[in-house]
XYZ file of C-alpha atoms in Angstrom:
504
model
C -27.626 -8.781 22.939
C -24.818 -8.238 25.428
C -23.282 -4.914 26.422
C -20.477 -6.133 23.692
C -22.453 -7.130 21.483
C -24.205 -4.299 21.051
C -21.288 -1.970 21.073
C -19.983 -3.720 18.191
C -23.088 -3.414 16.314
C -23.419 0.366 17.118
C -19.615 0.998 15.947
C -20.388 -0.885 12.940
C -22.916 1.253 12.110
C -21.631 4.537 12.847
C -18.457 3.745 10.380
C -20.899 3.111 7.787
C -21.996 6.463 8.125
C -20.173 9.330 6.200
C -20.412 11.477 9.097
C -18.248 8.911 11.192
C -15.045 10.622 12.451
C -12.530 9.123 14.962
C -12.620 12.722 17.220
C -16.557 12.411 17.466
C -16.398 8.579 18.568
C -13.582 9.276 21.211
C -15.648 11.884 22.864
C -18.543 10.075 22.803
C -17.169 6.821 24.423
C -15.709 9.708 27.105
C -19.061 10.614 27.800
C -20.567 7.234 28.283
C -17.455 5.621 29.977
C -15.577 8.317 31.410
C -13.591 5.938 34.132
C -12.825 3.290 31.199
C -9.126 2.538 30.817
C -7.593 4.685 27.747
C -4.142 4.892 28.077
C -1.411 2.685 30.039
C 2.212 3.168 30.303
C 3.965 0.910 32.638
C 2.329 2.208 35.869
C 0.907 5.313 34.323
C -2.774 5.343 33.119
C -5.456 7.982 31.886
C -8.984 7.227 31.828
C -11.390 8.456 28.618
C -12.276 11.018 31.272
C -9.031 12.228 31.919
C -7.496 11.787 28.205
C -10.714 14.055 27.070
C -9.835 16.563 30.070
C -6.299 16.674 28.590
C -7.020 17.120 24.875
C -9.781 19.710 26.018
C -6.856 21.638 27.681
C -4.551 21.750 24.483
C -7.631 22.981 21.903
C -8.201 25.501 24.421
C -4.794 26.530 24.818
C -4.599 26.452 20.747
C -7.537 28.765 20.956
C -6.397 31.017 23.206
C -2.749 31.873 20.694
C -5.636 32.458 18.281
C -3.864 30.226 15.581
C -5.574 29.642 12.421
C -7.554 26.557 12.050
C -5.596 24.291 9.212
C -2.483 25.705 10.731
C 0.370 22.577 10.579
C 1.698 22.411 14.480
C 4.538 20.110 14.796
C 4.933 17.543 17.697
C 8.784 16.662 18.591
C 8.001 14.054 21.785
C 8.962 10.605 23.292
C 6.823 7.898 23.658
C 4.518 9.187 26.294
C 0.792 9.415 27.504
C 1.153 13.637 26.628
C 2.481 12.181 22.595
C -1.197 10.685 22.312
C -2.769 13.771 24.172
C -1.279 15.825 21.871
C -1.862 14.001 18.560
C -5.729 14.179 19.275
C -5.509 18.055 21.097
C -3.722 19.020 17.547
C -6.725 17.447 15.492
C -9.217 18.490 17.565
C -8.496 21.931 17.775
C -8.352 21.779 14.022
C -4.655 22.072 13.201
C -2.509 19.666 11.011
C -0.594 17.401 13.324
C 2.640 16.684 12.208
C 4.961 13.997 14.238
C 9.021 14.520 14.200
C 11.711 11.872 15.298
C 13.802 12.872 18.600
C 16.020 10.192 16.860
C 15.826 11.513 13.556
C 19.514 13.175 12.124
C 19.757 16.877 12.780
C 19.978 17.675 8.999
C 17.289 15.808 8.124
C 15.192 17.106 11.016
C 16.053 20.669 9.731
C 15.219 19.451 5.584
C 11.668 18.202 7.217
C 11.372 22.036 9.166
C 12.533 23.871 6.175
C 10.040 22.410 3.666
C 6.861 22.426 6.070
C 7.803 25.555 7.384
C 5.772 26.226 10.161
C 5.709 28.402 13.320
C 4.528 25.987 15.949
C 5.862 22.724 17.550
C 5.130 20.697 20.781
C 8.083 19.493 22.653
C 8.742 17.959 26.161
C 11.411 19.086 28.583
C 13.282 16.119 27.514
C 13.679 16.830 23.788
C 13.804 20.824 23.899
C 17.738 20.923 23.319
C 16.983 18.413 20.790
C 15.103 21.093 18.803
C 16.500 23.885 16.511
C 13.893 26.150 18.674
C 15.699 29.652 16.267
C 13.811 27.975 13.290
C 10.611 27.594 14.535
C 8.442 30.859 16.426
C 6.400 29.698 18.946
C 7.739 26.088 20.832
C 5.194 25.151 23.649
C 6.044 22.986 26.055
C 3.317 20.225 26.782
C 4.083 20.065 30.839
C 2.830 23.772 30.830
C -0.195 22.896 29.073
C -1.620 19.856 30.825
C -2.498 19.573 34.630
C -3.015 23.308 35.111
C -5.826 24.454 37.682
C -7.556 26.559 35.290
C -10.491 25.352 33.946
C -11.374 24.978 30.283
C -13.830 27.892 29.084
C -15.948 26.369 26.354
C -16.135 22.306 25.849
C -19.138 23.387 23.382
C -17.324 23.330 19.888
C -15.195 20.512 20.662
C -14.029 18.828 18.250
C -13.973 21.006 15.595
C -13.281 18.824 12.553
C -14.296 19.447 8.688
C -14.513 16.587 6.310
C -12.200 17.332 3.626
C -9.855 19.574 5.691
C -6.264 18.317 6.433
C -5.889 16.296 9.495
C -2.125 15.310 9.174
C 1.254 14.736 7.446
C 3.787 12.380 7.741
C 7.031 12.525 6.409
C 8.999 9.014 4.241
C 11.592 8.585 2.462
C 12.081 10.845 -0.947
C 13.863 10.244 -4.564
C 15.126 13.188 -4.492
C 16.956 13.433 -0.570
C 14.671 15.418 0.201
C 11.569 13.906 2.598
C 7.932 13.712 1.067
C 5.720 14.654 2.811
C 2.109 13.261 2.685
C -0.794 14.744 3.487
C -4.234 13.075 5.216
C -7.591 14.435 5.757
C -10.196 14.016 8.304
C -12.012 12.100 5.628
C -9.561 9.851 4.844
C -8.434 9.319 8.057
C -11.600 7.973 8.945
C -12.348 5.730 6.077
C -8.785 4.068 6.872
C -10.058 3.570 10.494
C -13.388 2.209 9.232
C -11.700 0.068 6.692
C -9.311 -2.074 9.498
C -12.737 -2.235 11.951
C -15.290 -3.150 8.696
C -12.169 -5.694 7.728
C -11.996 -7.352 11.072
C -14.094 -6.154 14.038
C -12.962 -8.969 15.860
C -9.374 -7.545 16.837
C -10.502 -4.502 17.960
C -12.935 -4.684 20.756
C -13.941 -2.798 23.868
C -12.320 -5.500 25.517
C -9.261 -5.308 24.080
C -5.475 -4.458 25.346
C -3.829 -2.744 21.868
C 0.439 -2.368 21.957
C 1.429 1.094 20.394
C 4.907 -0.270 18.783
C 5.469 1.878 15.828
C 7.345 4.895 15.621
C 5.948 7.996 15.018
C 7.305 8.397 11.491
C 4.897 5.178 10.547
C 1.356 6.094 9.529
C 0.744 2.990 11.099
C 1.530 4.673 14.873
C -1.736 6.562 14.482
C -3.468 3.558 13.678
C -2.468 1.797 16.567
C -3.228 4.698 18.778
C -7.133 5.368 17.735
C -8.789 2.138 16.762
C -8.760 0.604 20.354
C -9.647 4.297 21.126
C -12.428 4.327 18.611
C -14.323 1.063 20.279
C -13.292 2.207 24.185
C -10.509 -0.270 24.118
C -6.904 0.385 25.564
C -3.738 1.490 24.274
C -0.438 -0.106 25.367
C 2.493 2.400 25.176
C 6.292 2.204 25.451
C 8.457 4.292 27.114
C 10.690 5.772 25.143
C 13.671 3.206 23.653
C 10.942 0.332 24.517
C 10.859 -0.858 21.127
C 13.893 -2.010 20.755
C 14.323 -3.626 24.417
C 13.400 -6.894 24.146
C 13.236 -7.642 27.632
C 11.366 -4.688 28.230
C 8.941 -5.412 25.521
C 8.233 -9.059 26.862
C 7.764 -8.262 30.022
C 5.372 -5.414 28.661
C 2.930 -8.108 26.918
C 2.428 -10.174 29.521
C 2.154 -7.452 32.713
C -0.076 -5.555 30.647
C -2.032 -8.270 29.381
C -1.936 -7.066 25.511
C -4.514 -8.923 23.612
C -3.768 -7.315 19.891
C -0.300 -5.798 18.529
C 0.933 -5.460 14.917
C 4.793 -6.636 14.047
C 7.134 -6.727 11.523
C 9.567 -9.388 10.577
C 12.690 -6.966 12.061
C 11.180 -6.830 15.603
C 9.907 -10.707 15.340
C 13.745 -11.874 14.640
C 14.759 -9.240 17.642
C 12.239 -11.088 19.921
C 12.706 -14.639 18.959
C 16.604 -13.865 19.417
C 15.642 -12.605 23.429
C 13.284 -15.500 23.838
C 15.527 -18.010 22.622
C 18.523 -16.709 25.118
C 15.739 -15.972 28.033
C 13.929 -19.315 28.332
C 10.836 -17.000 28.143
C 7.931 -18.674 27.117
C 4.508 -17.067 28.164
C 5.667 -13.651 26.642
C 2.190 -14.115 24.152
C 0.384 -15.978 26.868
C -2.817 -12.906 26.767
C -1.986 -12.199 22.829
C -5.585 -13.489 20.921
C -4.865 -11.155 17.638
C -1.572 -10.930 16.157
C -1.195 -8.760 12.719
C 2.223 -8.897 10.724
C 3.148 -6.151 8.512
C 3.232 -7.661 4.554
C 6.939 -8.296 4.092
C 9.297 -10.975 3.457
C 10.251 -12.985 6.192
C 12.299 -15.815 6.799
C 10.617 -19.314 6.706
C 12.812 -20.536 9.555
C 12.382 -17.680 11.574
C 8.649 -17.901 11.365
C 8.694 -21.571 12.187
C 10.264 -20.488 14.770
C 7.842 -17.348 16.036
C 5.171 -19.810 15.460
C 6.116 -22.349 18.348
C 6.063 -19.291 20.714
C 2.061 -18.920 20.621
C -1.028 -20.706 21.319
C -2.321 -21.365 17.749
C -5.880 -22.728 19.367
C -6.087 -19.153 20.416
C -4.270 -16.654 18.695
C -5.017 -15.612 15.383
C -2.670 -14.371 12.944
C -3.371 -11.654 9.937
C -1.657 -10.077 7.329
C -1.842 -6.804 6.383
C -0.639 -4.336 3.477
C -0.510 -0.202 3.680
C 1.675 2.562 2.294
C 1.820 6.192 4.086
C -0.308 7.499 1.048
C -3.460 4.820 1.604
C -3.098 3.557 5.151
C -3.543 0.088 5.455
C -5.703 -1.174 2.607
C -5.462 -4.895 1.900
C -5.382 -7.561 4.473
C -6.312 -11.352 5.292
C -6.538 -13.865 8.367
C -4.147 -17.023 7.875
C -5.599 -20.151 7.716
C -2.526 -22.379 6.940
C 0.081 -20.173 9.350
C 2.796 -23.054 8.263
C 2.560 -21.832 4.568
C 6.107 -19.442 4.798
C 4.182 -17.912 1.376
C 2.642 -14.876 3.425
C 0.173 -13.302 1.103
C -0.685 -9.360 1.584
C -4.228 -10.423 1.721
C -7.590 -8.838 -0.144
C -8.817 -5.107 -0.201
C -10.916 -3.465 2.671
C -13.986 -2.503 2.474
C -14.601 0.411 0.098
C -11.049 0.154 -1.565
C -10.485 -0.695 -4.869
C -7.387 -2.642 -6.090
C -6.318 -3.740 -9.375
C -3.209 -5.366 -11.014
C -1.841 -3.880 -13.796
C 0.561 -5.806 -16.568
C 3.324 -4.316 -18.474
C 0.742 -3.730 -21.225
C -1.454 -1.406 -19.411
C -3.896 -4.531 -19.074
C -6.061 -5.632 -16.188
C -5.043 -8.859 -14.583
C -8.315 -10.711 -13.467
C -7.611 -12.872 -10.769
C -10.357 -15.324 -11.893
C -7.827 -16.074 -14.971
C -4.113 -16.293 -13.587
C -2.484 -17.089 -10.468
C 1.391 -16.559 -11.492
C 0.733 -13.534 -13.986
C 2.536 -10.574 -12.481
C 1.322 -7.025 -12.092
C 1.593 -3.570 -10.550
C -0.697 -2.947 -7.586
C -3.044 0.193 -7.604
C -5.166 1.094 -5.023
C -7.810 3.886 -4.626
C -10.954 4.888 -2.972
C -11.653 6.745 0.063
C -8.343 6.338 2.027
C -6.184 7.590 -0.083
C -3.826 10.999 0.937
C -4.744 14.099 0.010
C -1.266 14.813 -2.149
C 2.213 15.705 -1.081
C 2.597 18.978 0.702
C 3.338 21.964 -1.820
C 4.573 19.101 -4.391
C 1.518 18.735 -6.986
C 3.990 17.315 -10.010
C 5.174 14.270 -7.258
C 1.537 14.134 -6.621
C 0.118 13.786 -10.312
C 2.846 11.494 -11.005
C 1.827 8.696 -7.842
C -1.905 9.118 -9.066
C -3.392 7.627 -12.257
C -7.277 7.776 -13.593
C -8.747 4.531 -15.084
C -12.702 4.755 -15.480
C -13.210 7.657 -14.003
C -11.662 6.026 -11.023
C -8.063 7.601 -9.273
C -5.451 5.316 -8.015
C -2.149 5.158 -6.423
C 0.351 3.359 -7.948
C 2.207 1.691 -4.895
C 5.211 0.759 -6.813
C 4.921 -2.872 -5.211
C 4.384 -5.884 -7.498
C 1.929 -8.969 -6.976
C -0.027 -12.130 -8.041
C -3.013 -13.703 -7.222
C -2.941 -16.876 -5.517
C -5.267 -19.779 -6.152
C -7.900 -18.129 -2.657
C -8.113 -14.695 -4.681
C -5.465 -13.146 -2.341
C -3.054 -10.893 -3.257
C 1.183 -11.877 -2.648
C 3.981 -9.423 -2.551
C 6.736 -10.131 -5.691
C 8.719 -6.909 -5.608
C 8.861 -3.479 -6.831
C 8.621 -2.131 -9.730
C 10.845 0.623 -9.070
C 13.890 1.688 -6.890
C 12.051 1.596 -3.061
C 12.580 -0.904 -0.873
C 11.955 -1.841 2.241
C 13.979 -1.673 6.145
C 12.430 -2.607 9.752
C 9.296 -1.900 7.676
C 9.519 1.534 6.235
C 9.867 2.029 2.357
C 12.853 3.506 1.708
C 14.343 4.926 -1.637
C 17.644 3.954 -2.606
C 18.500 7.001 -5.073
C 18.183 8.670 -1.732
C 20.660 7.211 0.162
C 23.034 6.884 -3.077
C 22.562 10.179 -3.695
C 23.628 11.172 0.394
C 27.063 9.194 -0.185
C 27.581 10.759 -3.422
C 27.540 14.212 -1.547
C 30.104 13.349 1.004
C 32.749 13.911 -1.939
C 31.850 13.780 -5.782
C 35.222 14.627 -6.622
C 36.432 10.810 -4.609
C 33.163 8.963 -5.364
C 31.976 8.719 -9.339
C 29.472 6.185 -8.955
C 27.107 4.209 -5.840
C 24.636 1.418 -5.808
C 22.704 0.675 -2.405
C 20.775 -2.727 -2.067
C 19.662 -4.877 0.462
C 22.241 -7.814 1.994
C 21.424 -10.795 0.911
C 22.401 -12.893 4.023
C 20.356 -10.552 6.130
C 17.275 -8.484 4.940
C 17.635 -5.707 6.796
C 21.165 -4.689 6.300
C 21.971 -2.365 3.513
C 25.282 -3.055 1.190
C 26.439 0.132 -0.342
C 28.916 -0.120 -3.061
C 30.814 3.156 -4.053
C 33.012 3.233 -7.467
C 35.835 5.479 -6.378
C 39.565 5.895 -8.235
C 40.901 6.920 -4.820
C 42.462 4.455 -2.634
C 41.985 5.941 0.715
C 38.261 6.456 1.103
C 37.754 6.685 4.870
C 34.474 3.860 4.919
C 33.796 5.044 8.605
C 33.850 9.445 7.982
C 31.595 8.454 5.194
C 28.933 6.327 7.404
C 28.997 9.311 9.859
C 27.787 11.225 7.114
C 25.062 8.800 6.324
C 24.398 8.896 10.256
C 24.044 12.776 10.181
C 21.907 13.444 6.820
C 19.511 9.975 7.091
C 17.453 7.716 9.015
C 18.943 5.317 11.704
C 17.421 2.323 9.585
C 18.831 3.866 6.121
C 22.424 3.735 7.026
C 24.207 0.830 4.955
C 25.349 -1.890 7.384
C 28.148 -2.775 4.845
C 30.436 -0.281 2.600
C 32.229 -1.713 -0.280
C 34.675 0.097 -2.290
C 35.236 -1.087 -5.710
């Protein structure tokens, strides 16, 4: 058995144990290969060694304000080696890490501060005058953390992690404006890391070169950041703005030799846009594992995606998740020419079911065009939204003894026993990959004036997927359409202001 080989085996067996936690595996591979590759940003990199050294120096400076373990410490930082170091420093110390946008709105940063409420946040020199620092108590700065000559006083009790206790939150989109926020635990956290490796060890490997592309209000961001960590791999980072440089971003994947990323359809059509004007053609030329996010996307734009990488050696999966479960469900394609994407079959250890408008269990044995309501459960799910136990009881449902989410999304069965998106059964729907709620950004508009505006639908354009139409009912004549998407810009997400306003 070769030195891969056998690390494969012994992660494999370690996530099969209950007692598996990503914390424990990242200071183990430290240990063993303390001058492997962990981090890279452009010409920056960090060794396990010196990632360990730098998450050592945050626990210990965590221990040293004597904060209480579970305490929920905010992080408000660009895309940067110290974001990772303090992710893991948070954890390991045994606080509740909790990521903000630097891009997010100022009222909607200050809605996500006022309902978490706590006393502590991480920020860089950079972002600082981004922050309301009178609303939160203590704001450390990261540069005065790591890279100090002191040395760390006891490495004994690191990490200091307890099954069921809360590892982080992440804040989406919310019915009622105001952001939910959903809470993980080490436990689940680590079943959703064991899930993606059990589900396909071959795209994470020791050998492998991992892009970080998501933002950090994506669950998915923490995924890409700790499964190549979890098998000694590499992580890829950005700088800050990367993700949306296309240039940038192609020139990334092939100096840094990425062999895995996941991608939505919004950043495909950005990149097939650049490539198309650029003449670039070995932007995948290291890529072997490529993983898109379960969404609609257009058939010519994939035929078109397509003819950019090696098929012979690249392989393509799909992959389904929600902020409450992680990813969950997920499947390699076969036929990559089929424009039908399915969302793929459940991970190992999670339970799925469809659900008809009866209440009654679609068997996918028996039908492969009945349509149902997808529930998931088992080990990965959240632990609840934060000091919201009604929104909570009302996501979860118990059938045999079993609980599951309801996602909200609809689905089939097709004729291989996978599972393909058909909707939603309710008012979300989805931008660049984040779930958004509609009511949400009706209800924003509708507070700009509710004496001007007596009615407002929001929906997706239908020439382009990721635009938003908004159309406001309004007996005056002299709305002012751009005062109003200001407002939008100032109370909501960058991705959840409507592209179009129509005034009827």
């Amino acid at each position: 058995m070769t030195i891969y080989e056998s690390t494969i085996f012994a992660v494999k067996q370690l996530l099969m144990s209950s007692s598996y936690y990503v914390l424990h595996r990242l200071f183990h591979i430290a240990e063993v290969h303390p001058q492997k590759i962990a981090l890279i940003l452009d010409s920056q990199m960090w060794t396990y060694g010196e990632l360990i050294e730098q998450v050592e120096r945050i626990t210990d400076y965590l221990q040293n304000l004597k904060i209480i373990r579970g305490q929920i410490i905010y992080q408000f930082v660009e895309r940067s080696l110290e974001m990772v170091c303090g992710f893991l420093g948070i954890m390991c110390f045994g606080g509740v890490y909790c990521p903000l946008n630097p891009t997010d709105s100022p009222s909607r940063l200050l809605s996500i501060l006022e309902q978490i409420q706590s006393q502590y946040v991480f920020v860089h020199q950079l972002t600082f005058k981004q922050f309301p620092a009178d609303i939160v108590k203590h704001v450390i700065f990261l540069e005065e953390i790591l890279f100090p000559s002191s040395q760390i006083e006891d490495r004994s009790k690191l990490p200091y992690c307890v099954e069921d206790g809360p590892a982080f939150i992440v804040c989406t989109s919310g019915t009622t404006g105001r952001p939910k926020a959903i809470l993980h635990t080490h436990r689940s956290f680590a079943a959703s890391n064991a899930a993606y490796i059990q589900w396909n060890a071959t795209m994470y490997t020791v050998r492998d070169q991992v892009l970080q592309l998501a933002t950090c209000t994506w669950i998915l961001q923490l995924s890409e950041i700790s499964l190549p960590l979890v098998v000694g791999g590499s992580v890829v980072l950005l700088r800050p703005g990367g993700h949306l440089d296309m240039s940038y971003l192609s020139k990334t994947l092939i100096n840094q030799q990425v062999t895995t990323m996941i991608i939505g359809p919004a950043i495909i059509r950005a990149l097939i846009d650049f490539l198309e004007i650029s003449q670039q053609v070995d932007t995948f030329k290291y890529v072997l594992n490529i993983c898109i996010t379960a969404e609609a996307i257009n058939p010519p734009q994939w035929i078109k995606f397509l003819s950019y990488l090696n098929l012979s050696t690249t392989r393509i999966n799909s992959q389904y998740g929600m902020s409450e479960c992680n990813g969950v469900l997920g499947c390699q394609l076969f036929d990559v020419y089929n424009t039908t994407i399915p969302i793929g079959c459940p991970f190992v250890n999670v339970r799925c079911l469809l659900v008809g408008e009866q209440d009654d269990i679609i068997d996918k044995t028996n039908s492969t065009s009945q349509i149902g309501q997808l529930l998931i459960g088992g080990p990965t799910l959240f632990a609840g939204y934060l000091n919201d136990p009604q929104r909570t009881n009302d996501i979860l449902i118990t059938i045999d003894n079993q609980i599951y989410l309801k996602t909200g999304d609809l689905a089939r069965y097709n004729e291989r026993g996978e599972l393909v998106h058909s909707g939603r059964a309710d008012f979300q729907i989805k931008i660049h990959g984040q779930r958004v709620e509609t009511t949400e950004i009706e209800d924003t508009i509708m507070n700009w004036s509710r004496d001007q505006i007596s009615g407002c639908l929001v929906i997706k354009s239908p020439q382009n997927k990721d635009s938003l139409v908004a159309y406001i009912v309004s007996h005056s004549p002299d709305l002012n359409i751009e005062e109003i998407r200001n407002h939008c810009r100032q109370h909501l997400r960058q991705y959840m202001v409507p592209s179009h306003i129509i005034i009827l």
